[in-house]
XYZ file of C-alpha atoms in Angstrom:
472
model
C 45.452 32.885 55.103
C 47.160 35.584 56.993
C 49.097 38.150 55.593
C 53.090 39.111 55.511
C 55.046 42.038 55.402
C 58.104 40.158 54.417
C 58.378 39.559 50.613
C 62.055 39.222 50.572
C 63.916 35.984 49.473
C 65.397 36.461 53.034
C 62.152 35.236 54.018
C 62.550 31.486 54.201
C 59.150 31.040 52.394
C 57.745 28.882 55.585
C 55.361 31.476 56.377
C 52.932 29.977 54.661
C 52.702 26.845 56.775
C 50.917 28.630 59.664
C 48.509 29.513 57.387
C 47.091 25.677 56.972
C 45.525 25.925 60.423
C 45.747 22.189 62.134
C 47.323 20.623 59.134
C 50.640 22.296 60.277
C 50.529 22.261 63.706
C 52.201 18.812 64.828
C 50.219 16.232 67.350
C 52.750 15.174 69.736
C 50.530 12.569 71.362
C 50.925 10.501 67.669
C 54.054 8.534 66.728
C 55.703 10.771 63.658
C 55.270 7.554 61.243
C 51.046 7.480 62.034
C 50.666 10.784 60.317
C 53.849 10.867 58.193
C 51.510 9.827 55.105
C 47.527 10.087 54.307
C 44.684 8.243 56.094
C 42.647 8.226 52.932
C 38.960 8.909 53.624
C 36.807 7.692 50.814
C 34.887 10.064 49.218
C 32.405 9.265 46.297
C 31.649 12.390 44.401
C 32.715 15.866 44.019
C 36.413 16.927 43.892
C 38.640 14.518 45.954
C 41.516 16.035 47.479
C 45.260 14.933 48.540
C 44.112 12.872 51.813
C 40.852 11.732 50.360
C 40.417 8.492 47.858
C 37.449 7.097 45.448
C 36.368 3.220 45.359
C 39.031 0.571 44.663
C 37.682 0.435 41.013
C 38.200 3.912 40.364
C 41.680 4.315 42.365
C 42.981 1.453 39.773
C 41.298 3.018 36.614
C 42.578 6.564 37.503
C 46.159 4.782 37.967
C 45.943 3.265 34.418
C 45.030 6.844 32.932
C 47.876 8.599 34.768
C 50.104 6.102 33.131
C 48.931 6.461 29.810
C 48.900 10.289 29.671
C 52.753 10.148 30.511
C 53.114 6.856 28.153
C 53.919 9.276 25.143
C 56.241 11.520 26.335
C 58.343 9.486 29.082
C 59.038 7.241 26.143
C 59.792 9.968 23.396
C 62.810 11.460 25.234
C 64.569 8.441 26.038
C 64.119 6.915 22.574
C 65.926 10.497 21.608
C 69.011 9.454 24.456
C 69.018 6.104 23.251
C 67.608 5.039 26.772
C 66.037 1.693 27.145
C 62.092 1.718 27.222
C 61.967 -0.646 29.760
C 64.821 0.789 31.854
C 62.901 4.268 31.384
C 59.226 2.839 32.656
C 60.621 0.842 35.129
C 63.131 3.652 37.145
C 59.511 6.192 36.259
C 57.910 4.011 38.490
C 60.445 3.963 41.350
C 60.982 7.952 41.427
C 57.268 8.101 41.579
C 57.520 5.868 44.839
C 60.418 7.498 46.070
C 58.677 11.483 45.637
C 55.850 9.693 47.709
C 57.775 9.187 50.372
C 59.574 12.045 50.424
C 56.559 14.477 50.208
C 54.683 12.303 52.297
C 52.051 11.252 49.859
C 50.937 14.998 50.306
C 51.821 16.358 46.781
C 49.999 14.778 43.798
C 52.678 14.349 41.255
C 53.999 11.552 38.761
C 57.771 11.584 37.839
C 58.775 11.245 34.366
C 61.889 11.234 32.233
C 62.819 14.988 31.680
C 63.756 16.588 28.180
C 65.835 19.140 29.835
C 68.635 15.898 29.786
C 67.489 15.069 25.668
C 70.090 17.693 24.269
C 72.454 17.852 27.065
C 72.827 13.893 27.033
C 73.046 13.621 22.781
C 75.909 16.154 22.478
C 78.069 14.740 25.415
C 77.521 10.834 23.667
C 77.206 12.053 19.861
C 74.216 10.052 19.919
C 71.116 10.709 17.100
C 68.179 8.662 17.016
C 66.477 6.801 14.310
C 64.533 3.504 14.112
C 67.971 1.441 13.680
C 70.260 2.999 15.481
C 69.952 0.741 18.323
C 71.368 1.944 22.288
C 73.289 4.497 22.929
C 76.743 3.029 23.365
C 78.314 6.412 25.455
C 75.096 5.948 27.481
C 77.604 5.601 30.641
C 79.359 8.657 29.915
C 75.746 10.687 30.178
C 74.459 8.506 33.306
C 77.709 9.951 34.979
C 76.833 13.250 34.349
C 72.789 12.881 35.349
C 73.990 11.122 38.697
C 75.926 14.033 39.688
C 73.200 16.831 38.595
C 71.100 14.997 40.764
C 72.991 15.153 43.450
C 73.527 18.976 43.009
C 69.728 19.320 43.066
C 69.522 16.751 46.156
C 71.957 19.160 47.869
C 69.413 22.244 46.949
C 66.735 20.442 47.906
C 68.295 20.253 51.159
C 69.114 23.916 51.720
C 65.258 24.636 50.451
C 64.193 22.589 53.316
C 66.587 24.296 56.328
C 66.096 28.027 54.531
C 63.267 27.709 52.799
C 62.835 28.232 48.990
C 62.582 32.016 48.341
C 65.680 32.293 47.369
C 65.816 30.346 44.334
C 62.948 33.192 43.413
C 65.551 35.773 43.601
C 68.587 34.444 41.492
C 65.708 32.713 39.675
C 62.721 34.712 38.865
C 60.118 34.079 36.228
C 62.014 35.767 32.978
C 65.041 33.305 33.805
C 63.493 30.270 34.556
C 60.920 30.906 31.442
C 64.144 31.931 29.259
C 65.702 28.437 29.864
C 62.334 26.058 29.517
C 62.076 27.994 26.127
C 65.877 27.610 24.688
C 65.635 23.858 25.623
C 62.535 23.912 23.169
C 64.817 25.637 20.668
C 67.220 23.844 20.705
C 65.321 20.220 20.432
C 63.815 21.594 17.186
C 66.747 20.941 14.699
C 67.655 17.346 15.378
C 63.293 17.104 15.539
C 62.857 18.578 12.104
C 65.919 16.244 10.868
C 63.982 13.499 11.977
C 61.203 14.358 9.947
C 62.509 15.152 6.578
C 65.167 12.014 6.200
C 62.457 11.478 3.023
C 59.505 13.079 1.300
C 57.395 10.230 3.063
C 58.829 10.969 6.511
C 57.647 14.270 5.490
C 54.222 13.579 5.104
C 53.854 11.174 8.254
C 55.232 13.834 10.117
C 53.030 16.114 8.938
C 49.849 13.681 9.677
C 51.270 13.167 13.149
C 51.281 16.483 14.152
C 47.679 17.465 12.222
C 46.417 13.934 14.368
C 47.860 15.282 17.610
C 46.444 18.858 17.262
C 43.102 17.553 16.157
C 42.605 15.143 19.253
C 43.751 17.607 21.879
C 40.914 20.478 20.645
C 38.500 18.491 19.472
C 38.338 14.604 20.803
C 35.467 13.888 23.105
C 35.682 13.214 26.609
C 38.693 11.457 28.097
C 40.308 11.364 24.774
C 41.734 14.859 24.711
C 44.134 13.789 27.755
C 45.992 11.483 25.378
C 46.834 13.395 22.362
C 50.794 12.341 21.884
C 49.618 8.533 22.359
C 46.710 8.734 20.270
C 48.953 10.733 17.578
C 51.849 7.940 17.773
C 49.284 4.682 17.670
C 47.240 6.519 14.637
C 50.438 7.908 13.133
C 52.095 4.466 13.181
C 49.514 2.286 11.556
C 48.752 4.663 8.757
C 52.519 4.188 8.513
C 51.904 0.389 8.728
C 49.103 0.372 5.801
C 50.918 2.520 3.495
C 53.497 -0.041 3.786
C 51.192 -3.009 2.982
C 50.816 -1.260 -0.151
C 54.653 -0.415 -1.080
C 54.061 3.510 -0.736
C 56.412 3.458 2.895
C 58.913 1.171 3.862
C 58.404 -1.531 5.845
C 58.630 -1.564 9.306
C 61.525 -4.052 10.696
C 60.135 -6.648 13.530
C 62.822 -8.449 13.777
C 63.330 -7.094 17.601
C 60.417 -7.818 18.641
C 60.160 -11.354 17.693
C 64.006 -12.102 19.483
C 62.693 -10.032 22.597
C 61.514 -12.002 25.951
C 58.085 -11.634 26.895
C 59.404 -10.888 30.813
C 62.826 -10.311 31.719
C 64.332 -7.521 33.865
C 64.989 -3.815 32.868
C 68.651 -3.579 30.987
C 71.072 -2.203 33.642
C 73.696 0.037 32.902
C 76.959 1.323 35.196
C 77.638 4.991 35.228
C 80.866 6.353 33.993
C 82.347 10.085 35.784
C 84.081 12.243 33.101
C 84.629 15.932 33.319
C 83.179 17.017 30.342
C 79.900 15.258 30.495
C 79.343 16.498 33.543
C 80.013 20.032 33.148
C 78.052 19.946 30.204
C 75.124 18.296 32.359
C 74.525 19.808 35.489
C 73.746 22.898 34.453
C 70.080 21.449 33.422
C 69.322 21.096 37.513
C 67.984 25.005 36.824
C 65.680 22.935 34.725
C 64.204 20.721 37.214
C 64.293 23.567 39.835
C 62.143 25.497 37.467
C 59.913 22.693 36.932
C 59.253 21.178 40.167
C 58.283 24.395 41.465
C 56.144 25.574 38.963
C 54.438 22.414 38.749
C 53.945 22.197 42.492
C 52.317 26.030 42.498
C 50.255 24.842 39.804
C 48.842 21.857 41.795
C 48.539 23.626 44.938
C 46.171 26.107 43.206
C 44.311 23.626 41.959
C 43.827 21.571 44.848
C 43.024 24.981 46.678
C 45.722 24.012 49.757
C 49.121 25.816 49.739
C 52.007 23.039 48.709
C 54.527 25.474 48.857
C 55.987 23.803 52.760
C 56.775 20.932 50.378
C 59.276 22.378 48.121
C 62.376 21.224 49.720
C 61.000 17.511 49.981
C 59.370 17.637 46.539
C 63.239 18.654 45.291
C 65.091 16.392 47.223
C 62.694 13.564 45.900
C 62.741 14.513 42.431
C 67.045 14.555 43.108
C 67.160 11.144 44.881
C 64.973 9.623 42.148
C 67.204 11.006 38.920
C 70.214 10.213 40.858
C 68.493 6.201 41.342
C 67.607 6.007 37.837
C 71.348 7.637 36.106
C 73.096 4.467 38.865
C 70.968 2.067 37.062
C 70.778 3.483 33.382
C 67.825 5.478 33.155
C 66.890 9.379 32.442
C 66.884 11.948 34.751
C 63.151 12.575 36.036
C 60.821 15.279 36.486
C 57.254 16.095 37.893
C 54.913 15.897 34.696
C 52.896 18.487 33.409
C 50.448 16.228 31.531
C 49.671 14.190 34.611
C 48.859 18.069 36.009
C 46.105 18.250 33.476
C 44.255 15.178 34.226
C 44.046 16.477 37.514
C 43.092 19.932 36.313
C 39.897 18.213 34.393
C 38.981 15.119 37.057
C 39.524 16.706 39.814
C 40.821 14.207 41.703
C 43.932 14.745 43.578
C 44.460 11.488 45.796
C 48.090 11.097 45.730
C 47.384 7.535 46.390
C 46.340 7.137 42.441
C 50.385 7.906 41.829
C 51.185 5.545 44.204
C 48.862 2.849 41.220
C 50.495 4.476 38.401
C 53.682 3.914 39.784
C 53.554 0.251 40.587
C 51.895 -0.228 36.845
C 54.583 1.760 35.519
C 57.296 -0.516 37.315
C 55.557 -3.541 36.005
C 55.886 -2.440 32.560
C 59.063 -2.106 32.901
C 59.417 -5.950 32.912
C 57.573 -7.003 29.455
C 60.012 -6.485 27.058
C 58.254 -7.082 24.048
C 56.632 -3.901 24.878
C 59.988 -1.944 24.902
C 61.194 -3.396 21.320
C 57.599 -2.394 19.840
C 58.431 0.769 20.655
C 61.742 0.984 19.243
C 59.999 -0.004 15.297
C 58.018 3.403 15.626
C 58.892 5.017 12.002
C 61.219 8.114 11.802
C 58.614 9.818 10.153
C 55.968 9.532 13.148
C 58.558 10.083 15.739
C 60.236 13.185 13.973
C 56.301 14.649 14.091
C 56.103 13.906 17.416
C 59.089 15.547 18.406
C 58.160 18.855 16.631
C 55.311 18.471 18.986
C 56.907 18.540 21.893
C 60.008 20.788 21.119
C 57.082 23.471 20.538
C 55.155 22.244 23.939
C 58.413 23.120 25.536
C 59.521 26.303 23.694
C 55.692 27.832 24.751
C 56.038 26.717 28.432
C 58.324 28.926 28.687
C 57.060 31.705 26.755
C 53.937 30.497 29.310
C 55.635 31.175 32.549
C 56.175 34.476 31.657
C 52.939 35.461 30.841
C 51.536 33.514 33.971
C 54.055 36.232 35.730
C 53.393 39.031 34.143
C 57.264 39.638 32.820
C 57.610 42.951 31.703
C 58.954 43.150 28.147
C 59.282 47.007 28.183
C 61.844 46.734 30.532
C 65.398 46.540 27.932
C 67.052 44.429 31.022
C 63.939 41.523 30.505
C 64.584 41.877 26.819
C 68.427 41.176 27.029
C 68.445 38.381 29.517
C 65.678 36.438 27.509
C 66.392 37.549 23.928
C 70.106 36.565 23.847
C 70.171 33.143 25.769
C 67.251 32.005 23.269
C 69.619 32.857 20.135
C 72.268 31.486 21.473
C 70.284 28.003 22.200
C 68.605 28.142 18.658
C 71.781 28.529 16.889
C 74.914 26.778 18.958
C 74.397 22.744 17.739
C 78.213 22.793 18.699
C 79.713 22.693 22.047
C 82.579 25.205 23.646
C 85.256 23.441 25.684
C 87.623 25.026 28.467
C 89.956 21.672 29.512
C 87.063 19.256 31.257
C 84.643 21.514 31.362
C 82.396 22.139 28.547
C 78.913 23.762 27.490
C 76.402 22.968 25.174
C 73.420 24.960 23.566
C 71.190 23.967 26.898
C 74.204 25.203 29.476
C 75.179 27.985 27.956
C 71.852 29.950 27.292
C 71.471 28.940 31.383
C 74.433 30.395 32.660
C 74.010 33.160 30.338
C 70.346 34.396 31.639
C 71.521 33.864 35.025
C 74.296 35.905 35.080
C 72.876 38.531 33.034
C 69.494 39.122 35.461
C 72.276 39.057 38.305
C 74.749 41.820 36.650
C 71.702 44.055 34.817
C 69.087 43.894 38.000
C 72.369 44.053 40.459
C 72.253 47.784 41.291
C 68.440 47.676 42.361
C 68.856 44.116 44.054
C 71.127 45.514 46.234
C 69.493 48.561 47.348
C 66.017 46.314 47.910
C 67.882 44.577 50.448
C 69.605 47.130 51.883
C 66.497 48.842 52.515
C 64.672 45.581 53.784
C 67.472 45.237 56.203
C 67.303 48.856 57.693
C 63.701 48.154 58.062
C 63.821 44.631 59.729
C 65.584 46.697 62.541
């Protein structure tokens, strides 16, 4: 890969394109949609990268396991929203289709529902979750709110692709970005530790949950340690189950599943636009900014071939797909870290497996029984597994710092990380000014934003002052 001179975020982070050799360079004697996606050459063993594919057998097995590594989290957070399982799987499946198209089939990615919307979406609908609490009825009010941060993102996504994408780096770098991913984390863990003390027993289940879920992911054999949140919530659930057979738990309420349809289509719900709610919700497109391009480093480093010419169209898919699923009643969505892993272990980076996991996804989507079972999981398994992943989230955060060497002896990286994570731990209220509104997600944001701008602003400026005297 050749080398550049210009670092700056006035550098529209293209560069590295030329360095891909013939992959870049455009054959004009070939219609645009005969190389727009993949050929797919079959290869049988060794790593198989983006625009290579195993056997049939394998492409569908590999499609299965993608699903069921993001089973246990794409159904946690909207069970927190009061989102519809089926609406959820279903609208997973289509922004996984619509990212491949976007991208090209040429970043390996599966879209799932993001918890950067759980807080945002419970304080603007006053929604909290447990086993009976049924759908959230403000759900409209929230799907507002996620249509339009998509469309903010869409319209970054955009820019990313004209200007390139270094200079989200520069209002963005790694101690903000990390910051925000870890005060979403914070946040979640109140209302998840709620969840698992309503009673002594929820207690203990909770506890056994998270012991299960630790346990599989160091020590399980094989495949197994891919699925530790599903294993954790199927084991967790019928110890729950037994204990009730014996009168030590309560027993778990069917009564759903039995007056659910086998097959019938996803519930549908119409957004509804109010100020608030969207004020209160946009601010979490830093979140998916964050994501999508850490998680799209990440998979370019593993796949050894730079991904970074794909940012804008990996945004604007991940944009068009939340802003599909808020117009139809889902959660917004987000590239998936778990999915990340499998590849990290199999490596096998055919982007036509998501293209599987997508379509099996969208099926699922249909079988409603399967959404209602979901919806009897007991408060005392869910509240374990949502200590899980509030922590997962608080150290991803704490992990993209480290993976950029952020230097905490600097007071200025101290300040803009240490006060937007007290401020997320401790605000469970919201502060209003007329329509708009902020919650302990948007504040922390704006907060670490604007202090990196106003404490690095001095030095920022003279960097490009000097990079501008040089560039002539």
């Amino acid at each position: 890969m050749r080398s550049t001179t210009n670092t700056s975020f006035l550098d529209n982070g293209n560069s590295e394109d030329y360095a891909q050799g013939s992959e870049s360079q455009l054959d004009t004697s070939t219609p645009f949609w005969k190389t727009y996606f993949p050929t797919y050459t079959l290869k049988t063993s060794g790593p198989i990268h983006i625009e290579e594919r195993p056997k049939v057998a394998q492409c569908l097995l590999m499609g299965l396991q993608h699903v069921l590594t993001m089973f246990g989290s794409t159904v946690i957070g909207p069970l927190l929203m009061g989102i519809s399982i089926n609406t959820t799987l279903f609208f997973s499946g289509i922004g996984t289709l619509i990212f491949f198209i976007t991208t090209g089939g040429r970043v390996p990615s599966y879209l799932g529902s993001s918890f950067g919307f759980i807080g945002v979406v419970t304080s603007s609908t006053g929604y909290t979750y447990s086993p009976t609490s049924g759908p959230n009825p403000h759900l409209d009010v929230a799907l507002g709110g996620i249509l339009i941060c998509g469309l903010v993102l869409g319209v970054i996504g955009i820019i990313v692709i004209v200007a390139g994408h270094k200079w989200i780096e520069f209002f963005m770098p790694p101690v903000v970005t990390g910051t925000v991913v870890m005060t979403i984390g914070a946040h979640l863990s109140l209302s998840s530790f709620q969840a698992a003390t309503q009673t002594s027993f929820d207690g203990w289940m909770a506890f056994t949950t998270i012991m299960i879920i630790s346990l599989t992911s160091v020590y399980a054999p094989g495949i197994l340690k891919h699925f530790p949140i599903l294993i954790g919530m199927v084991v967790g659930y019928l110890i729950h189950f037994a204990c009730s057979r014996t009168g030590i738990a309560p027993e778990i309420d069917y009564t759903g599943v039995y007056e659910a349809k086998w097959f019938a289509a996803p519930t549908f719900t119409r957004p509804t636009f109010q100020g608030q709610a969207i004020s209160t919700i946009v601010p979490v497109c830093v979140v998916l900014l964050a994501e999508n391009l850490g998680h799209i480093k990440a998979v370019g480093a593993m796949a050894e071939v730079s991904l970074d010419k794909y940012f804008g169209r990996a945004i604007l898919g991940d944009a068009i797909s939340t802003m599909i699923s808020a117009a139809g009643g889902g959660p917004g969505t987000t590239t998936y870290a778990e999915n990340i892993g499998v590849m990290a272990v199999t490596r096998v980076f055919s982007t036509i497996i998501f293209l599987i996991a997508a379509l099996i996804a969208v099926l699922l989507g249909f079988i409603q029984k399967f959404g209602a079972a979901i919806h009897t999981i007991p408060s005392g398994v869910f509240g374990g597994l949502s200590i899980v992943l509030s922590g997962l989230i608080t150290m991803s955060g704490a992990r993209i710092w480290v993976e950029h060497q952020v230097d905490f002896k600097d007071t200025r990286n101290m300040l803009v990380a240490g006060i937007p994570i007290v401020i997320g731990v401790s605000m469970q209220t919201v502060l209003q000014w007329g329509n708009f509104q902020l919650d302990g997600i948007g504040l922390p944001t704006f907060s670490a934003v604007l202090l990196y701008q106003i404490l690095y602003g001095k030095e920022m400026i003279k960097t490009l002052i000097y990079q501008k005297n040089m560039s002539h």
